[in-house]
Amino acid sequence: MVALRFDEFEDDTRAAIMLATYRALCKHGYANLTIQRIGDEFEMSKSLLYHHYEGKDEILLEFLEYLLSRLQTETPFDDGRTPGSRLTAIIDHLLPADPDRETVSFVRAMVELRAQAAYDPAYRAHFTRTDRFFRERFSNILEDGIDTGAFAPHDTERVASMLVTLVTGSMVERVTVDDPDTDAIRAAIDSYVETETGHTFSA
Amino acid sequence: MVALRFDEFEDDTRAAIMLATYRALCKHGYANLTIQRIGDEFEMSKSLLYHHYEGKDEILLEFLEYLLSRLQTETPFDDGRTPGSRLTAIIDHLLPADPDRETVSFVRAMVELRAQAAYDPAYRAHFTRTDRFFRERFSNILEDGIDTGAFAPHDTERVASMLVTLVTGSMVERVTVDDPDTDAIRAAIDSYVETETGHTFSA
């Protein structure tokens, strides 16, 4: 999951709050996050922030929905290119080969937020939607690949479901073990996709 | 990951502390856990507990090591049976088909503890060892299967690494999305193993 470039977007109050949330989350993680710390990253009047939200979870849930809606409308991996290049792009987006520090900080925070979903139904509802979004996106690409003859026939639902589970597991591993062998697991995922679909990822 | 039966083990002080930790963790999760709450589950003098440990993380890290050492010495899935039945047993152990409430509570807590590893090096060191243990165990079973002719030749390191990532991802999904399709992802994992090794899981 690559770091988000909020500066590309309209500079209204909501975008500024989302940017401040993103920065504070990367810097402090979930457990140590407070509205005050989001306020420290906010470039407008802090009273705007305190007036809008009851607590950090309300801001964070809005932030997660904002990320998902941006993925739904502005996906960098679904621009009419071939099914093969779209499949490569979505996996590269979720599991970048050489993540920078900001991206690693963001993945760390997302793993921590995902763990909140084990106890908090509002977070669980969000991650249910996120997983469904990626599963459907994978399915669509895989079906397009079969339809155009680019991919060998396979059970697209099953492969899409495996890819979502592999991405979740791989993201967790990346930030919760020492020296994760990021290249090896990505190579294993690519090999799986190749076996199922015949699609090869360029080196 | 099935619930642990501590009552099988020697009833010494350490085992009693580990049992109390397990019960408190299943009941309260990590964020809401306190030494006091572990003490509430402890059947011996609470001063023993307060005397031994500085804080909840010290107990929890010892608890995690205790679980790992028990897996290393008393694995329920490595008793000299065939490679095929050992592979089925280890995956059934990690991803049981119909987990009871206690098991779900335990998986929930383990996902929360794993997220601590994103920030805390002591937890990260533990989960590095846990993942390595399971990767080596999978590798050994897969190699035995190839040696005995039970499994088709395959890249055992790669498949073992995929299985660890799939188990991690699947455990996280089980407790962080609404109505996870546990059967579908398990069927997808089984299908992957069958493609790589020729091993079929009995229904």
mmCIF file of C-alpha atoms in Angstrom:
data_model
loop_
_atom_site.group_PDB
_atom_site.id
_atom_site.type_symbol
_atom_site.label_atom_id
_atom_site.label_comp_id
_atom_site.label_asym_id
_atom_site.label_seq_id
_atom_site.Cartn_x
_atom_site.Cartn_y
_atom_site.Cartn_z
ATOM 1 C CA MET A 1 0.000 0.000 0.000
ATOM 2 C CA VAL A 2 1.756 3.118 -1.169
ATOM 3 C CA ALA A 3 1.678 6.368 0.764
ATOM 4 C CA LEU A 4 -1.083 8.709 -0.296
ATOM 5 C CA ARG A 5 -0.402 12.018 -1.953
ATOM 6 C CA PHE A 6 -3.041 14.244 -0.427
ATOM 7 C CA ASP A 7 -1.520 17.335 -1.988
ATOM 8 C CA GLU A 8 -3.039 16.294 -5.292
ATOM 9 C CA PHE A 9 -6.493 16.963 -3.934
ATOM 10 C CA GLU A 10 -8.692 19.936 -3.292
ATOM 11 C CA ASP A 11 -7.583 21.880 -0.296
ATOM 12 C CA ASP A 12 -10.877 22.061 1.548
ATOM 13 C CA THR A 13 -11.405 21.558 5.256
ATOM 14 C CA ARG A 14 -12.218 17.859 5.049
ATOM 15 C CA ALA A 15 -9.168 17.084 2.907
ATOM 16 C CA ALA A 16 -7.027 19.043 5.394
ATOM 17 C CA ILE A 17 -8.458 17.038 8.307
ATOM 18 C CA MET A 18 -7.832 13.775 6.453
ATOM 19 C CA LEU A 19 -4.260 14.836 5.685
ATOM 20 C CA ALA A 20 -3.644 15.740 9.335
ATOM 21 C CA THR A 21 -5.087 12.359 10.380
ATOM 22 C CA TYR A 22 -2.855 10.540 7.922
ATOM 23 C CA ARG A 23 0.260 12.366 9.138
ATOM 24 C CA ALA A 24 -0.552 11.866 12.819
ATOM 25 C CA LEU A 25 -1.360 8.175 12.260
ATOM 26 C CA CYS A 26 1.945 7.555 10.440
ATOM 27 C CA LYS A 27 3.814 9.407 13.197
ATOM 28 C CA HIS A 28 2.128 8.005 16.321
ATOM 29 C CA GLY A 29 0.224 4.839 15.363
ATOM 30 C CA TYR A 30 -3.277 4.142 16.685
ATOM 31 C CA ALA A 31 -2.697 3.452 20.388
ATOM 32 C CA ASN A 32 -0.793 6.689 20.920
ATOM 33 C CA LEU A 33 -3.018 8.814 18.703
ATOM 34 C CA THR A 34 -5.116 11.584 20.235
ATOM 35 C CA ILE A 35 -7.285 14.314 18.721
ATOM 36 C CA GLN A 36 -4.670 16.717 20.100
ATOM 37 C CA ARG A 37 -1.964 15.018 18.020
ATOM 38 C CA ILE A 38 -4.138 15.155 14.895
ATOM 39 C CA GLY A 39 -4.637 18.846 15.736
ATOM 40 C CA ASP A 40 -0.857 19.297 15.835
ATOM 41 C CA GLU A 41 -0.735 18.272 12.157
ATOM 42 C CA PHE A 42 -3.759 20.382 11.188
ATOM 43 C CA GLU A 43 -3.043 23.574 9.345
ATOM 44 C CA MET A 44 -6.388 25.258 9.984
ATOM 45 C CA SER A 45 -8.061 26.355 13.205
ATOM 46 C CA LYS A 46 -7.998 23.471 15.689
ATOM 47 C CA SER A 47 -11.466 24.429 16.932
ATOM 48 C CA LEU A 48 -12.784 23.225 13.552
ATOM 49 C CA LEU A 49 -11.414 19.787 14.402
ATOM 50 C CA TYR A 50 -12.678 19.668 17.968
ATOM 51 C CA HIS A 51 -16.072 20.959 16.831
ATOM 52 C CA HIS A 52 -16.511 18.227 14.195
ATOM 53 C CA TYR A 53 -15.511 15.067 16.068
ATOM 54 C CA GLU A 54 -16.277 13.360 19.365
ATOM 55 C CA GLY A 55 -13.081 11.308 19.538
ATOM 56 C CA LYS A 56 -10.210 9.787 17.589
ATOM 57 C CA ASP A 57 -12.214 6.754 16.464
ATOM 58 C CA GLU A 58 -14.807 8.966 14.779
ATOM 59 C CA ILE A 59 -12.062 10.726 12.795
ATOM 60 C CA LEU A 60 -10.259 7.460 12.015
ATOM 61 C CA LEU A 61 -13.393 5.731 10.733
ATOM 62 C CA GLU A 62 -14.098 8.716 8.478
ATOM 63 C CA PHE A 63 -10.460 8.604 7.355
ATOM 64 C CA LEU A 64 -10.741 4.894 6.463
ATOM 65 C CA GLU A 65 -13.936 5.540 4.480
ATOM 66 C CA TYR A 66 -12.202 8.424 2.705
ATOM 67 C CA LEU A 67 -9.346 6.110 1.678
ATOM 68 C CA LEU A 68 -11.766 3.461 0.446
ATOM 69 C CA SER A 69 -13.880 5.931 -1.543
ATOM 70 C CA ARG A 70 -10.726 7.273 -3.187
ATOM 71 C CA LEU A 71 -9.694 3.727 -4.099
ATOM 72 C CA GLN A 72 -13.169 3.172 -5.561
ATOM 73 C CA THR A 73 -13.163 6.306 -7.716
ATOM 74 C CA GLU A 74 -9.525 6.925 -8.531
ATOM 75 C CA THR A 75 -7.890 3.505 -8.570
ATOM 76 C CA PRO A 76 -4.407 3.755 -9.992
ATOM 77 C CA PHE A 77 -4.738 0.182 -11.202
ATOM 78 C CA ASP A 78 -7.887 0.107 -13.316
ATOM 79 C CA ASP A 79 -7.374 2.452 -16.232
ATOM 80 C CA GLY A 80 -8.355 0.363 -19.210
ATOM 81 C CA ARG A 81 -4.998 -1.280 -19.717
ATOM 82 C CA THR A 82 -4.710 -5.019 -20.293
ATOM 83 C CA PRO A 83 -5.917 -7.434 -17.554
ATOM 84 C CA GLY A 84 -2.297 -8.535 -17.048
ATOM 85 C CA SER A 85 -0.960 -5.031 -16.438
ATOM 86 C CA ARG A 86 -3.935 -4.212 -14.178
ATOM 87 C CA LEU A 87 -3.283 -7.331 -12.097
ATOM 88 C CA THR A 88 0.404 -6.447 -11.782
ATOM 89 C CA ALA A 89 -0.488 -2.844 -10.878
ATOM 90 C CA ILE A 90 -2.962 -3.705 -8.099
ATOM 91 C CA ILE A 91 -0.535 -6.163 -6.459
ATOM 92 C CA ASP A 92 2.341 -3.657 -6.818
ATOM 93 C CA HIS A 93 0.090 -1.033 -5.217
ATOM 94 C CA LEU A 94 -0.764 -3.252 -2.233
ATOM 95 C CA LEU A 95 2.667 -4.864 -1.814
ATOM 96 C CA PRO A 96 5.254 -2.419 -3.174
ATOM 97 C CA ALA A 97 8.736 -3.871 -3.706
ATOM 98 C CA ASP A 98 10.736 -1.166 -1.942
ATOM 99 C CA PRO A 99 8.413 0.692 0.423
ATOM 100 C CA ASP A 100 9.760 3.984 1.765
ATOM 101 C CA ARG A 101 9.649 4.881 5.469
ATOM 102 C CA GLU A 102 6.339 6.708 5.197
ATOM 103 C CA THR A 103 4.704 3.727 3.490
ATOM 104 C CA VAL A 104 6.004 1.345 6.163
ATOM 105 C CA SER A 105 4.684 3.666 8.884
ATOM 106 C CA PHE A 106 1.327 3.720 7.173
ATOM 107 C CA VAL A 107 1.155 -0.097 6.803
ATOM 108 C CA ARG A 108 2.103 -0.424 10.489
ATOM 109 C CA ALA A 109 -0.793 1.855 11.454
ATOM 110 C CA MET A 110 -3.208 0.006 9.145
ATOM 111 C CA VAL A 111 -2.268 -3.346 10.737
ATOM 112 C CA GLU A 112 -2.938 -1.796 14.144
ATOM 113 C CA LEU A 113 -6.297 -0.383 12.958
ATOM 114 C CA ARG A 114 -7.241 -3.750 11.490
ATOM 115 C CA ALA A 115 -6.621 -5.371 14.887
ATOM 116 C CA GLN A 116 -9.154 -2.915 16.372
ATOM 117 C CA ALA A 117 -11.709 -4.666 14.157
ATOM 118 C CA ALA A 118 -11.317 -7.787 16.302
ATOM 119 C CA TYR A 119 -13.231 -5.930 19.045
ATOM 120 C CA ASP A 120 -14.944 -2.893 17.486
ATOM 121 C CA PRO A 121 -17.895 -3.530 15.123
ATOM 122 C CA ALA A 122 -17.470 -0.168 13.342
ATOM 123 C CA TYR A 123 -13.892 -1.029 12.324
ATOM 124 C CA ARG A 124 -15.026 -4.560 11.441
ATOM 125 C CA ALA A 125 -17.724 -3.187 9.122
ATOM 126 C CA HIS A 126 -15.115 -1.029 7.420
ATOM 127 C CA PHE A 127 -12.614 -3.839 6.816
ATOM 128 C CA THR A 128 -15.443 -6.082 5.606
ATOM 129 C CA ARG A 129 -16.131 -3.479 2.899
ATOM 130 C CA THR A 130 -12.432 -3.054 2.091
ATOM 131 C CA ASP A 131 -11.848 -6.798 1.653
ATOM 132 C CA ARG A 132 -14.999 -7.084 -0.468
ATOM 133 C CA PHE A 133 -13.835 -4.178 -2.653
ATOM 134 C CA PHE A 134 -10.462 -5.806 -3.340
ATOM 135 C CA ARG A 135 -11.976 -9.264 -3.836
ATOM 136 C CA GLU A 136 -14.406 -7.863 -6.437
ATOM 137 C CA ARG A 137 -11.664 -5.870 -8.122
ATOM 138 C CA PHE A 138 -9.449 -8.956 -8.369
ATOM 139 C CA SER A 139 -12.403 -11.017 -9.666
ATOM 140 C CA ASN A 140 -13.204 -8.448 -12.343
ATOM 141 C CA ILE A 141 -9.626 -8.340 -13.588
ATOM 142 C CA LEU A 142 -9.384 -12.150 -13.587
ATOM 143 C CA GLU A 143 -12.703 -12.490 -15.460
ATOM 144 C CA ASP A 144 -11.642 -9.873 -18.023
ATOM 145 C CA GLY A 145 -8.403 -11.809 -18.474
ATOM 146 C CA ILE A 146 -10.275 -15.039 -19.182
ATOM 147 C CA ASP A 147 -12.756 -13.263 -21.494
ATOM 148 C CA THR A 148 -9.990 -11.698 -23.588
ATOM 149 C CA GLY A 149 -7.994 -14.921 -23.669
ATOM 150 C CA ALA A 150 -5.082 -13.349 -21.764
ATOM 151 C CA PHE A 151 -5.497 -15.673 -18.746
ATOM 152 C CA ALA A 152 -6.081 -19.419 -18.643
ATOM 153 C CA PRO A 153 -9.535 -20.419 -17.324
ATOM 154 C CA HIS A 154 -9.605 -20.729 -13.511
ATOM 155 C CA ASP A 155 -11.956 -20.286 -10.538
ATOM 156 C CA THR A 156 -11.844 -16.471 -10.335
ATOM 157 C CA GLU A 157 -13.707 -16.252 -7.003
ATOM 158 C CA ARG A 158 -11.292 -18.661 -5.384
ATOM 159 C CA VAL A 159 -8.157 -16.982 -6.743
ATOM 160 C CA ALA A 160 -9.485 -13.514 -5.816
ATOM 161 C CA SER A 161 -10.182 -14.722 -2.283
ATOM 162 C CA MET A 162 -6.662 -16.206 -2.021
ATOM 163 C CA LEU A 163 -5.116 -12.945 -3.229
ATOM 164 C CA VAL A 164 -6.972 -10.903 -0.586
ATOM 165 C CA THR A 165 -5.854 -13.339 2.151
ATOM 166 C CA LEU A 166 -2.269 -13.309 0.843
ATOM 167 C CA VAL A 167 -2.188 -9.498 0.753
ATOM 168 C CA THR A 168 -3.547 -9.292 4.322
ATOM 169 C CA GLY A 169 -1.079 -11.890 5.587
ATOM 170 C CA SER A 170 1.833 -10.341 3.733
ATOM 171 C CA MET A 171 1.085 -6.815 5.029
ATOM 172 C CA VAL A 172 0.956 -8.128 8.599
ATOM 173 C CA GLU A 173 4.257 -10.015 8.123
ATOM 174 C CA ARG A 174 5.975 -6.972 6.640
ATOM 175 C CA VAL A 175 5.599 -4.983 9.851
ATOM 176 C CA THR A 176 5.450 -7.668 12.575
ATOM 177 C CA VAL A 177 8.555 -9.791 11.936
ATOM 178 C CA ASP A 178 12.224 -8.795 11.879
ATOM 179 C CA ASP A 179 13.774 -8.627 8.394
ATOM 180 C CA PRO A 180 10.717 -9.992 6.544
ATOM 181 C CA ASP A 181 11.669 -11.652 3.260
ATOM 182 C CA THR A 182 9.409 -9.356 1.255
ATOM 183 C CA ASP A 183 10.851 -10.453 -2.113
ATOM 184 C CA ALA A 184 10.389 -14.171 -1.384
ATOM 185 C CA ILE A 185 6.731 -13.892 -0.445
ATOM 186 C CA ARG A 186 6.011 -11.608 -3.403
ATOM 187 C CA ALA A 187 7.747 -14.145 -5.686
ATOM 188 C CA ALA A 188 5.614 -16.905 -4.155
ATOM 189 C CA ILE A 189 2.426 -14.888 -4.783
ATOM 190 C CA ASP A 190 3.499 -14.199 -8.379
ATOM 191 C CA SER A 191 4.230 -17.895 -8.880
ATOM 192 C CA TYR A 192 0.766 -18.768 -7.548
ATOM 193 C CA VAL A 193 -0.888 -16.298 -9.937
ATOM 194 C CA GLU A 194 1.154 -17.657 -12.832
ATOM 195 C CA THR A 195 0.132 -21.248 -12.030
ATOM 196 C CA GLU A 196 -3.548 -20.297 -11.881
ATOM 197 C CA THR A 197 -3.772 -17.804 -14.750
ATOM 198 C CA GLY A 198 -0.657 -18.119 -16.891
ATOM 199 C CA HIS A 199 0.052 -14.418 -16.230
ATOM 200 C CA THR A 200 3.739 -13.679 -15.711
ATOM 201 C CA PHE A 201 4.928 -10.631 -13.773
ATOM 202 C CA SER A 202 7.813 -8.825 -15.419
ATOM 203 C CA ALA A 203 10.932 -8.761 -13.222
ATOM 204 C CA MET B 1 -5.458 -22.226 16.506
ATOM 205 C CA VAL B 2 -7.370 -24.346 18.957
ATOM 206 C CA ALA B 3 -7.882 -23.363 22.563
ATOM 207 C CA LEU B 4 -5.255 -24.731 24.892
ATOM 208 C CA ARG B 5 -6.032 -27.261 27.549
ATOM 209 C CA PHE B 6 -3.841 -26.163 30.411
ATOM 210 C CA ASP B 7 -5.450 -28.613 32.793
ATOM 211 C CA GLU B 8 -3.407 -31.359 31.149
ATOM 212 C CA PHE B 9 -0.240 -29.895 32.592
ATOM 213 C CA GLU B 10 1.555 -29.849 35.886
ATOM 214 C CA ASP B 11 -0.127 -27.585 38.359
ATOM 215 C CA ASP B 12 2.853 -25.550 39.420
ATOM 216 C CA THR B 13 2.943 -21.806 39.948
ATOM 217 C CA ARG B 14 4.134 -20.940 36.474
ATOM 218 C CA ALA B 15 1.484 -23.093 34.798
ATOM 219 C CA ALA B 16 -1.132 -21.440 37.013
ATOM 220 C CA ILE B 17 0.089 -17.970 36.006
ATOM 221 C CA MET B 18 0.039 -18.966 32.339
ATOM 222 C CA LEU B 19 -3.498 -20.328 32.697
ATOM 223 C CA ALA B 20 -4.663 -17.120 34.396
ATOM 224 C CA THR B 21 -3.040 -15.076 31.607
ATOM 225 C CA TYR B 22 -4.755 -17.181 28.965
ATOM 226 C CA ARG B 23 -8.155 -16.796 30.623
ATOM 227 C CA ALA B 24 -7.779 -13.058 31.165
ATOM 228 C CA LEU B 25 -6.549 -12.537 27.602
ATOM 229 C CA CYS B 26 -9.516 -14.454 26.123
ATOM 230 C CA LYS B 27 -11.893 -12.480 28.351
ATOM 231 C CA HIS B 28 -10.514 -8.933 28.008
ATOM 232 C CA GLY B 29 -8.193 -8.838 24.969
ATOM 233 C CA TYR B 30 -4.845 -7.040 25.085
ATOM 234 C CA ALA B 31 -5.826 -3.365 25.280
ATOM 235 C CA ASN B 32 -8.098 -3.895 28.281
ATOM 236 C CA LEU B 33 -5.821 -6.367 30.043
ATOM 237 C CA THR B 34 -4.219 -5.423 33.357
ATOM 238 C CA ILE B 35 -2.161 -7.387 35.888
ATOM 239 C CA GLN B 36 -5.161 -6.969 38.191
ATOM 240 C CA ARG B 37 -7.377 -8.768 35.684
ATOM 241 C CA ILE B 38 -4.846 -11.593 35.315
ATOM 242 C CA GLY B 39 -4.819 -11.722 39.126
ATOM 243 C CA ASP B 40 -8.623 -12.127 39.098
ATOM 244 C CA GLU B 41 -8.150 -15.400 37.170
ATOM 245 C CA PHE B 42 -5.254 -16.584 39.339
ATOM 246 C CA GLU B 43 -6.035 -19.267 41.855
ATOM 247 C CA MET B 44 -2.983 -18.777 44.056
ATOM 248 C CA SER B 45 -1.861 -15.793 46.126
ATOM 249 C CA LYS B 46 -1.962 -12.654 43.975
ATOM 250 C CA SER B 47 1.202 -11.368 45.654
ATOM 251 C CA LEU B 48 3.070 -14.155 43.831
ATOM 252 C CA LEU B 49 1.938 -12.570 40.570
ATOM 253 C CA TYR B 50 2.722 -8.974 41.522
ATOM 254 C CA HIS B 51 6.080 -10.062 42.899
ATOM 255 C CA HIS B 52 7.139 -11.836 39.690
ATOM 256 C CA TYR B 53 6.241 -9.307 36.983
ATOM 257 C CA GLU B 54 6.722 -5.608 36.285
ATOM 258 C CA GLY B 55 3.751 -5.222 33.944
ATOM 259 C CA LYS B 56 1.333 -6.981 31.632
ATOM 260 C CA ASP B 57 3.765 -7.047 28.691
ATOM 261 C CA GLU B 58 6.310 -8.995 30.730
ATOM 262 C CA ILE B 59 3.685 -11.640 31.545
ATOM 263 C CA LEU B 60 2.332 -11.707 28.000
ATOM 264 C CA LEU B 61 5.761 -12.166 26.414
ATOM 265 C CA GLU B 62 6.444 -15.048 28.794
ATOM 266 C CA PHE B 63 3.012 -16.455 27.947
ATOM 267 C CA LEU B 64 3.771 -16.300 24.200
ATOM 268 C CA GLU B 65 7.117 -18.064 24.741
ATOM 269 C CA TYR B 66 5.364 -20.697 26.840
ATOM 270 C CA LEU B 67 2.890 -21.361 23.991
ATOM 271 C CA LEU B 68 5.708 -21.589 21.451
ATOM 272 C CA SER B 69 7.806 -23.946 23.588
ATOM 273 C CA ARG B 70 4.779 -26.187 24.061
ATOM 274 C CA LEU B 71 4.209 -26.224 20.306
ATOM 275 C CA GLN B 72 7.887 -27.141 19.839
ATOM 276 C CA THR B 73 7.848 -30.037 22.296
ATOM 277 C CA GLU B 74 4.305 -31.336 22.241
ATOM 278 C CA THR B 75 3.014 -30.628 18.762
ATOM 279 C CA PRO B 76 -0.256 -32.398 18.192
ATOM 280 C CA PHE B 77 0.568 -32.591 14.496
ATOM 281 C CA ASP B 78 3.944 -34.291 14.326
ATOM 282 C CA ASP B 79 3.581 -37.757 15.778
ATOM 283 C CA GLY B 80 5.151 -39.947 13.141
ATOM 284 C CA ARG B 81 2.042 -40.343 11.018
ATOM 285 C CA THR B 82 2.231 -39.917 7.239
ATOM 286 C CA PRO B 83 3.303 -36.559 5.772
ATOM 287 C CA GLY B 84 -0.221 -36.139 4.367
ATOM 288 C CA SER B 85 -1.969 -36.613 7.705
ATOM 289 C CA ARG B 86 0.594 -34.367 9.448
ATOM 290 C CA LEU B 87 0.000 -31.601 6.884
ATOM 291 C CA THR B 88 -3.763 -31.893 7.334
ATOM 292 C CA ALA B 89 -3.358 -31.891 11.131
ATOM 293 C CA ILE B 90 -1.198 -28.756 11.321
ATOM 294 C CA ILE B 91 -3.556 -26.772 9.060
ATOM 295 C CA ASP B 92 -6.593 -28.056 11.004
ATOM 296 C CA HIS B 93 -4.842 -26.992 14.211
ATOM 297 C CA LEU B 94 -4.161 -23.465 12.934
ATOM 298 C CA LEU B 95 -7.431 -22.980 11.058
ATOM 299 C CA PRO B 96 -10.071 -25.176 12.716
ATOM 300 C CA ALA B 97 -13.277 -25.641 10.729
ATOM 301 C CA ASP B 98 -15.752 -24.857 13.519
ATOM 302 C CA PRO B 99 -13.946 -22.866 16.201
ATOM 303 C CA ASP B 100 -15.773 -22.572 19.512
ATOM 304 C CA ARG B 101 -16.222 -19.240 21.323
ATOM 305 C CA GLU B 102 -13.092 -19.675 23.422
ATOM 306 C CA THR B 103 -10.967 -20.364 20.349
ATOM 307 C CA VAL B 104 -12.365 -17.284 18.572
ATOM 308 C CA SER B 105 -11.629 -15.161 21.649
ATOM 309 C CA PHE B 106 -8.101 -16.496 21.697
ATOM 310 C CA VAL B 107 -7.513 -15.824 17.970
ATOM 311 C CA ARG B 108 -8.896 -12.295 18.474
ATOM 312 C CA ALA B 109 -6.379 -11.686 21.259
ATOM 313 C CA MET B 110 -3.521 -13.179 19.221
ATOM 314 C CA VAL B 111 -4.318 -10.855 16.287
ATOM 315 C CA GLU B 112 -4.263 -7.928 18.710
ATOM 316 C CA LEU B 113 -0.934 -9.113 20.199
ATOM 317 C CA ARG B 114 0.518 -9.537 16.731
ATOM 318 C CA ALA B 115 -0.367 -5.904 15.946
ATOM 319 C CA GLN B 116 1.707 -4.880 19.000
ATOM 320 C CA ALA B 117 4.677 -6.292 17.082
ATOM 321 C CA ALA B 118 4.322 -3.448 14.574
ATOM 322 C CA TYR B 119 5.673 -1.118 17.292
ATOM 323 C CA ASP B 120 7.271 -3.237 20.027
ATOM 324 C CA PRO B 121 10.556 -5.053 19.205
ATOM 325 C CA ALA B 122 10.025 -7.696 21.929
ATOM 326 C CA TYR B 123 6.710 -8.787 20.389
ATOM 327 C CA ARG B 124 8.293 -8.598 16.930
ATOM 328 C CA ALA B 125 11.126 -10.920 18.014
ATOM 329 C CA HIS B 126 8.546 -13.380 19.318
ATOM 330 C CA PHE B 127 6.439 -13.465 16.154
ATOM 331 C CA THR B 128 9.609 -13.755 14.055
ATOM 332 C CA ARG B 129 10.378 -16.978 15.960
ATOM 333 C CA THR B 130 6.785 -18.220 15.693
ATOM 334 C CA ASP B 131 6.631 -17.697 11.929
ATOM 335 C CA ARG B 132 10.042 -19.366 11.515
ATOM 336 C CA PHE B 133 8.893 -22.339 13.606
ATOM 337 C CA PHE B 134 5.804 -22.895 11.460
ATOM 338 C CA ARG B 135 7.711 -22.321 8.195
ATOM 339 C CA GLU B 136 10.293 -24.948 9.205
ATOM 340 C CA ARG B 137 7.605 -27.346 10.354
ATOM 341 C CA PHE B 138 5.751 -26.999 7.040
ATOM 342 C CA SER B 139 9.044 -27.408 5.125
ATOM 343 C CA ASN B 140 9.936 -30.592 7.015
ATOM 344 C CA ILE B 141 6.548 -32.151 6.349
ATOM 345 C CA LEU B 142 6.673 -31.184 2.671
ATOM 346 C CA GLU B 143 10.224 -32.564 2.301
ATOM 347 C CA ASP B 144 9.244 -35.808 4.035
ATOM 348 C CA GLY B 145 6.307 -36.066 1.646
ATOM 349 C CA ILE B 146 8.566 -35.694 -1.384
ATOM 350 C CA ASP B 147 11.135 -38.153 0.054
ATOM 351 C CA THR B 148 8.519 -40.832 0.698
ATOM 352 C CA GLY B 149 6.870 -40.251 -2.676
ATOM 353 C CA ALA B 150 3.603 -39.126 -1.057
ATOM 354 C CA PHE B 151 3.857 -35.590 -2.502
ATOM 355 C CA ALA B 152 4.785 -34.434 -5.988
ATOM 356 C CA PRO B 153 8.128 -32.567 -6.172
ATOM 357 C CA HIS B 154 7.735 -28.821 -5.516
ATOM 358 C CA ASP B 155 9.638 -25.865 -4.048
ATOM 359 C CA THR B 156 9.116 -26.683 -0.358
ATOM 360 C CA GLU B 157 10.518 -23.345 0.922
ATOM 361 C CA ARG B 158 8.159 -21.404 -1.309
ATOM 362 C CA VAL B 159 5.079 -23.450 -0.426
ATOM 363 C CA ALA B 160 5.930 -23.348 3.309
ATOM 364 C CA SER B 161 6.285 -19.561 3.121
ATOM 365 C CA MET B 162 2.925 -19.267 1.305
ATOM 366 C CA LEU B 163 1.230 -21.441 3.947
ATOM 367 C CA VAL B 164 2.515 -19.251 6.792
ATOM 368 C CA THR B 165 1.310 -16.096 4.999
ATOM 369 C CA LEU B 166 -2.064 -17.713 4.248
ATOM 370 C CA VAL B 167 -2.513 -18.805 7.867
ATOM 371 C CA THR B 168 -1.654 -15.306 9.127
ATOM 372 C CA GLY B 169 -4.003 -13.646 6.639
ATOM 373 C CA SER B 170 -6.785 -16.124 7.291
ATOM 374 C CA MET B 171 -6.563 -15.737 11.097
ATOM 375 C CA VAL B 172 -6.762 -11.950 10.746
ATOM 376 C CA GLU B 173 -9.762 -12.230 8.388
ATOM 377 C CA ARG B 174 -11.572 -14.618 10.714
ATOM 378 C CA VAL B 175 -11.811 -12.040 13.481
ATOM 379 C CA THR B 176 -11.752 -8.699 11.601
ATOM 380 C CA VAL B 177 -14.523 -9.062 9.015
ATOM 381 C CA ASP B 178 -18.238 -9.741 9.473
ATOM 382 C CA ASP B 179 -19.326 -13.269 8.559
ATOM 383 C CA PRO B 180 -15.946 -14.408 7.193
ATOM 384 C CA ASP B 181 -16.294 -17.204 4.640
ATOM 385 C CA THR B 182 -14.048 -19.515 6.635
ATOM 386 C CA ASP B 183 -14.930 -22.577 4.571
ATOM 387 C CA ALA B 184 -14.191 -20.875 1.241
ATOM 388 C CA ILE B 185 -10.735 -19.686 2.219
ATOM 389 C CA ARG B 186 -9.869 -23.050 3.749
ATOM 390 C CA ALA B 187 -11.037 -24.748 0.526
ATOM 391 C CA ALA B 188 -8.856 -22.339 -1.464
ATOM 392 C CA ILE B 189 -5.823 -23.156 0.714
ATOM 393 C CA ASP B 190 -6.494 -26.896 0.347
ATOM 394 C CA SER B 191 -6.784 -26.490 -3.413
ATOM 395 C CA TYR B 192 -3.455 -24.636 -3.476
ATOM 396 C CA VAL B 193 -1.753 -27.420 -1.495
ATOM 397 C CA GLU B 194 -3.263 -30.049 -3.779
ATOM 398 C CA THR B 195 -1.998 -28.232 -6.896
ATOM 399 C CA GLU B 196 1.517 -27.976 -5.467
ATOM 400 C CA THR B 197 1.854 -31.361 -3.769
ATOM 401 C CA GLY B 198 -0.903 -33.643 -5.015
ATOM 402 C CA HIS B 199 -2.057 -34.054 -1.376
ATOM 403 C CA THR B 200 -5.831 -34.099 -1.010
ATOM 404 C CA PHE B 201 -7.583 -33.164 2.233
ATOM 405 C CA SER B 202 -10.382 -35.523 3.191
ATOM 406 C CA ALA B 203 -13.724 -33.720 3.451
#
